[in-house]
Amino acid sequence: MTVDLVTALPEVVRGPLESGVLGRALEEDTATVRVHDLRASAEDPQDQIDDYPFGGGGGMVLKPGPLVRCLEALEDKHGVPDDVIYLTPDGERFTQKSANQLSRKEYIVLVTGRYKGIDERVRRRWITREVSIGDYVLSGGELPALVLIDALVRLQPGALGDARSALTDSFQDDLLGAPVYTRPASFRGMDVPEVLRSGDHERIRRWRFDESVRRTRARRPDLLDESEKLDEEAPSSAPDGDKTA
Ligand code: ADE
């Protein structure tokens, strides 16, 4: 998968793209993320990339010219993207399901707004999908774009050391993850549950499933309503890997 990220603040996204699982995956070409500075598409160095909103009101709006020049230059160079996604609080809610679906696209462009957002005409003509990462307003789309990129890249084949890990993530089956423990087996009087040290993989699988259901019932009963509709019983073919929160 290739992602072109268009932003007025490229410095905000560079660090996270170079660190951790994401950084390693990109370095190993599991996916490609190219960052484009919107200012480079201004007509001249004096050309603003934002302007006051018609009709008044606070904040600034990203001008259509630089943004569209940038999108058209990308299309000339790399072809038509599968989606041009604008990160905005009034977009469709980003979920694990949308991550799974988007992760199968070959080429997407992410457009991040700043200030009051981007000119409506760009949204109408050039944006194919609008995505929100939650019901709160951030000062720009850069962090949401990083959230999307992280969620998509870790689903690419080869991105995670253990391929089962992504399959057993929280939300992947509408359940939250089971608790996880590492060494030492006893820490300040608190012991790791015996079952996890038993070596009995079937018992461990059942324990994890039961803990997932228990945690989901306590914290996110709305998810359980959905998954119980699909399957009342512990699936006998459930992956036996760990679940991560
Ligand atoms: N830009 C500002 N806030 C946002 C949000 N919650 N989701 C996506 N893009 C945004």
Short mmCIF file of C-alpha atoms and ligand atoms in Angstrom, two decimals:
data_model
loop_
_atom_site.label_atom_id
_atom_site.label_comp_id
_atom_site.label_asym_id
_atom_site.label_seq_id
_atom_site.Cartn_x
_atom_site.Cartn_y
_atom_site.Cartn_z
CA MET A 1 0.00 0.00 0.00
CA THR A 2 1.12 3.52 -0.79
CA VAL A 3 -0.08 6.60 1.09
CA ASP A 4 0.48 10.19 -0.01
CA LEU A 5 -0.07 12.53 2.93
CA VAL A 6 -0.71 16.20 2.15
CA THR A 7 -0.11 18.54 5.09
CA ALA A 8 0.76 22.13 5.94
CA LEU A 9 2.83 20.81 8.86
CA PRO A 10 5.11 18.02 7.61
CA GLU A 11 7.30 18.31 10.70
CA VAL A 12 4.41 17.14 12.90
CA VAL A 13 4.19 13.77 11.18
CA ARG A 14 7.83 12.92 10.49
CA GLY A 15 8.82 11.67 13.97
CA PRO A 16 6.02 9.11 14.36
CA LEU A 17 6.58 7.86 10.80
CA GLU A 18 10.18 7.05 11.70
CA SER A 19 9.58 5.31 15.05
CA GLY A 20 8.42 1.99 16.44
CA VAL A 21 6.48 -0.66 14.52
CA LEU A 22 5.36 1.95 12.00
CA GLY A 23 8.88 3.24 11.36
CA ARG A 24 10.26 -0.26 10.95
CA ALA A 25 7.47 -1.32 8.60
CA LEU A 26 8.03 1.72 6.40
CA GLU A 27 11.78 1.22 6.42
CA GLU A 28 11.26 -2.39 5.31
CA ASP A 29 8.89 -1.24 2.50
CA THR A 30 5.90 -3.06 3.95
CA ALA A 31 4.11 0.12 2.93
CA THR A 32 5.17 3.48 1.52
CA VAL A 33 4.19 6.82 3.05
CA ARG A 34 5.21 10.01 1.23
CA VAL A 35 4.74 13.35 2.97
CA HIS A 36 3.94 16.43 0.87
CA ASP A 37 4.28 19.96 2.18
CA LEU A 38 1.25 21.93 1.04
CA ARG A 39 3.34 25.11 0.99
CA ALA A 40 5.38 23.68 -1.87
CA SER A 41 2.22 23.90 -4.00
CA ALA A 42 1.72 27.61 -3.38
CA GLU A 43 2.17 29.59 -6.59
CA ASP A 44 5.02 31.63 -5.19
CA PRO A 45 6.67 31.89 -1.77
CA GLN A 46 4.40 34.88 -0.94
CA ASP A 47 1.23 32.97 -1.87
CA GLN A 48 -0.75 32.11 1.25
CA ILE A 49 -2.11 28.61 1.62
CA ASP A 50 -4.98 29.83 3.82
CA ASP A 51 -7.37 32.80 3.83
CA TYR A 52 -10.29 34.32 5.73
CA PRO A 53 -13.68 32.62 5.39
CA PHE A 54 -16.25 34.33 3.17
CA GLY A 55 -19.08 35.61 5.34
CA GLY A 56 -16.82 36.25 8.30
CA GLY A 57 -16.32 34.26 11.46
CA GLY A 58 -13.13 33.18 13.15
CA GLY A 59 -10.35 30.98 11.86
CA MET A 60 -8.74 30.50 8.49
CA VAL A 61 -9.64 28.18 5.62
CA LEU A 62 -7.13 26.31 3.44
CA LYS A 63 -7.35 27.79 -0.05
CA PRO A 64 -8.44 25.52 -2.91
CA GLY A 65 -5.60 26.48 -5.29
CA PRO A 66 -2.52 25.01 -3.55
CA LEU A 67 -4.43 21.93 -2.40
CA VAL A 68 -5.82 21.11 -5.84
CA ARG A 69 -2.47 21.78 -7.53
CA CYS A 70 -0.91 19.33 -5.09
CA LEU A 71 -3.62 16.66 -5.69
CA GLU A 72 -3.38 17.05 -9.46
CA ALA A 73 0.41 16.82 -9.41
CA LEU A 74 0.15 13.58 -7.41
CA GLU A 75 -2.36 12.16 -9.86
CA ASP A 76 -0.17 13.11 -12.86
CA LYS A 77 2.78 11.37 -11.25
CA HIS A 78 1.26 8.32 -9.57
CA GLY A 79 -2.15 7.80 -11.21
CA VAL A 80 -5.67 7.97 -9.79
CA PRO A 81 -5.79 7.00 -6.10
CA ASP A 82 -8.32 4.47 -4.78
CA ASP A 83 -9.47 7.15 -2.34
CA VAL A 84 -8.70 10.76 -1.48
CA ILE A 85 -9.50 10.93 2.22
CA TYR A 86 -10.02 14.16 4.14
CA LEU A 87 -9.56 13.93 7.92
CA THR A 88 -12.32 15.92 9.58
CA PRO A 89 -14.43 15.66 12.74
CA ASP A 90 -17.59 15.58 10.58
CA GLY A 91 -16.47 12.53 8.60
CA GLU A 92 -17.54 8.89 9.03
CA ARG A 93 -16.22 7.34 12.25
CA PHE A 94 -12.98 5.40 11.82
CA THR A 95 -13.26 1.88 13.27
CA GLN A 96 -11.33 -1.40 13.06
CA LYS A 97 -13.74 -2.40 10.31
CA SER A 98 -12.90 0.66 8.23
CA ALA A 99 -9.20 0.03 8.94
CA ASN A 100 -9.53 -3.55 7.65
CA GLN A 101 -11.34 -2.33 4.55
CA LEU A 102 -8.97 0.57 3.81
CA SER A 103 -5.89 -1.58 4.43
CA ARG A 104 -6.67 -3.51 1.24
CA LYS A 105 -6.41 -0.40 -0.98
CA GLU A 106 -3.35 -0.05 -3.16
CA TYR A 107 -3.01 3.73 -3.15
CA ILE A 108 -4.68 6.39 -1.02
CA VAL A 109 -4.15 10.12 -0.53
CA LEU A 110 -4.76 11.69 2.88
CA VAL A 111 -5.59 15.39 3.07
CA THR A 112 -5.19 17.11 6.41
CA GLY A 113 -6.84 20.42 7.24
CA ARG A 114 -5.66 23.08 9.64
CA TYR A 115 -7.35 26.21 10.85
CA LYS A 116 -11.09 26.05 10.04
CA GLY A 117 -10.74 23.28 7.47
CA ILE A 118 -10.50 23.20 3.68
CA ASP A 119 -12.56 25.00 1.05
CA GLU A 120 -15.89 23.20 0.50
CA ARG A 121 -15.36 23.05 -3.27
CA VAL A 122 -12.34 20.78 -2.78
CA ARG A 123 -14.39 18.51 -0.55
CA ARG A 124 -17.13 18.26 -3.16
CA ARG A 125 -14.98 17.65 -6.24
CA TRP A 126 -11.71 16.02 -5.13
CA ILE A 127 -12.34 14.28 -1.81
CA THR A 128 -13.86 10.79 -2.13
CA ARG A 129 -14.16 9.94 1.56
CA GLU A 130 -14.19 11.88 4.84
CA VAL A 131 -13.02 10.26 8.05
CA SER A 132 -13.18 11.26 11.72
CA ILE A 133 -11.21 9.50 14.43
CA GLY A 134 -13.69 10.49 17.16
CA ASP A 135 -16.16 13.05 18.44
CA TYR A 136 -13.67 15.71 19.47
CA VAL A 137 -11.96 18.50 17.60
CA LEU A 138 -8.20 18.54 17.19
CA SER A 139 -6.24 21.50 15.87
CA GLY A 140 -5.52 19.76 12.60
CA GLY A 141 -5.75 16.51 10.68
CA GLU A 142 -2.12 15.47 11.14
CA LEU A 143 -2.61 13.36 14.27
CA PRO A 144 -5.76 11.73 12.83
CA ALA A 145 -3.82 10.97 9.62
CA LEU A 146 -1.11 9.30 11.70
CA VAL A 147 -3.79 7.26 13.49
CA LEU A 148 -5.09 6.03 10.14
CA ILE A 149 -1.63 5.29 8.79
CA ASP A 150 -0.64 3.34 11.90
CA ALA A 151 -3.86 1.31 11.86
CA LEU A 152 -3.49 0.52 8.14
CA VAL A 153 0.24 -0.19 7.99
CA ARG A 154 0.19 -2.65 10.90
CA LEU A 155 -2.39 -4.68 8.96
CA GLN A 156 -0.13 -5.00 5.90
CA PRO A 157 1.34 -8.48 5.40
CA GLY A 158 4.71 -8.67 7.13
CA ALA A 159 4.26 -5.55 9.28
CA LEU A 160 3.97 -7.41 12.59
CA GLY A 161 6.48 -9.98 13.76
CA ASP A 162 3.70 -12.38 14.71
CA ALA A 163 0.93 -12.34 12.09
CA ARG A 164 -1.57 -13.75 14.61
CA SER A 165 -1.14 -10.64 16.71
CA ALA A 166 -3.23 -8.40 14.42
CA LEU A 167 -5.93 -11.08 14.08
CA THR A 168 -6.40 -11.16 17.83
CA ASP A 169 -6.40 -7.39 18.45
CA SER A 170 -9.16 -5.80 20.44
CA PHE A 171 -12.12 -5.04 18.12
CA GLN A 172 -10.95 -7.48 15.45
CA ASP A 173 -13.81 -9.81 16.50
CA ASP A 174 -15.95 -7.17 18.25
CA LEU A 175 -14.40 -8.14 21.59
CA LEU A 176 -11.88 -6.30 23.74
CA GLY A 177 -8.54 -8.01 24.35
CA ALA A 178 -7.88 -10.32 27.30
CA PRO A 179 -5.38 -9.22 30.00
CA VAL A 180 -1.71 -9.86 29.21
CA TYR A 181 1.18 -10.58 31.57
CA THR A 182 4.93 -10.93 31.25
CA ARG A 183 7.74 -11.87 33.63
CA PRO A 184 8.16 -11.89 36.57
CA ALA A 185 5.47 -14.46 37.41
CA SER A 186 5.06 -12.83 40.81
CA PHE A 187 5.24 -9.05 41.23
CA ARG A 188 4.69 -7.30 44.57
CA GLY A 189 2.43 -10.07 45.79
CA MET A 190 0.42 -10.27 42.55
CA ASP A 191 0.67 -13.53 40.60
CA VAL A 192 0.13 -14.27 36.93
CA PRO A 193 -3.00 -16.46 36.57
CA GLU A 194 -1.98 -20.11 36.82
CA VAL A 195 -3.68 -21.05 33.54
CA LEU A 196 -1.27 -18.86 31.51
CA ARG A 197 1.66 -20.82 32.93
CA SER A 198 0.04 -24.22 32.48
CA GLY A 199 1.21 -24.82 28.91
CA ASP A 200 -2.30 -26.15 28.15
CA HIS A 201 -3.11 -24.22 24.96
CA GLU A 202 -6.77 -25.20 24.87
CA ARG A 203 -7.30 -23.98 28.46
CA ILE A 204 -5.40 -20.79 27.68
CA ARG A 205 -7.52 -20.16 24.59
CA ARG A 206 -10.74 -20.64 26.57
CA TRP A 207 -9.49 -18.45 29.45
CA ARG A 208 -8.60 -15.65 27.05
CA PHE A 209 -11.93 -15.88 25.31
CA ASP A 210 -13.82 -15.80 28.64
CA GLU A 211 -11.74 -12.84 29.86
CA SER A 212 -12.38 -11.01 26.58
CA VAL A 213 -16.10 -11.51 26.95
CA ARG A 214 -16.00 -10.50 30.63
CA ARG A 215 -14.04 -7.33 29.88
CA THR A 216 -16.24 -6.44 26.92
CA ARG A 217 -19.41 -6.96 28.99
CA ALA A 218 -18.03 -4.68 31.71
CA ARG A 219 -16.61 -1.95 29.51
CA ARG A 220 -18.28 -2.07 26.11
CA PRO A 221 -21.56 -4.02 26.30
CA ASP A 222 -22.56 -2.38 23.00
CA LEU A 223 -19.87 -4.46 21.24
CA LEU A 224 -21.03 -7.68 22.91
CA ASP A 225 -24.60 -7.17 21.73
CA GLU A 226 -23.21 -7.25 18.20
CA SER A 227 -20.92 -10.26 18.58
CA GLU A 228 -23.48 -12.28 20.58
CA LYS A 229 -25.83 -11.88 17.68
CA LEU A 230 -23.23 -13.62 15.54
CA ASP A 231 -22.07 -16.33 17.92
CA GLU A 232 -23.36 -17.28 21.37
CA GLU A 233 -20.58 -19.78 22.02
CA ALA A 234 -16.79 -19.67 22.18
CA PRO A 235 -15.72 -20.35 18.57
CA SER A 236 -13.88 -23.67 18.47
CA SER A 237 -11.67 -22.37 15.65
CA ALA A 238 -10.78 -19.10 17.38
CA PRO A 239 -7.16 -18.05 16.90
CA ASP A 240 -5.11 -19.13 19.89
CA GLY A 241 -2.85 -16.10 19.87
CA ASP A 242 -2.78 -13.38 22.43
CA LYS A 243 -5.11 -10.42 22.42
CA THR A 244 -3.66 -6.99 22.76
CA ALA A 245 -5.47 -4.03 24.19
N1 ADE B 1 -9.41 17.09 12.49
C1 ADE B 1 -9.68 17.71 13.64
N2 ADE B 1 -10.30 16.90 14.49
C2 ADE B 1 -10.44 15.70 13.86
C3 ADE B 1 -11.00 14.45 14.21
N3 ADE B 1 -11.57 14.25 15.40
N4 ADE B 1 -10.95 13.45 13.32
C4 ADE B 1 -10.40 13.65 12.10
N5 ADE B 1 -9.87 14.82 11.71
C5 ADE B 1 -9.88 15.84 12.58
#
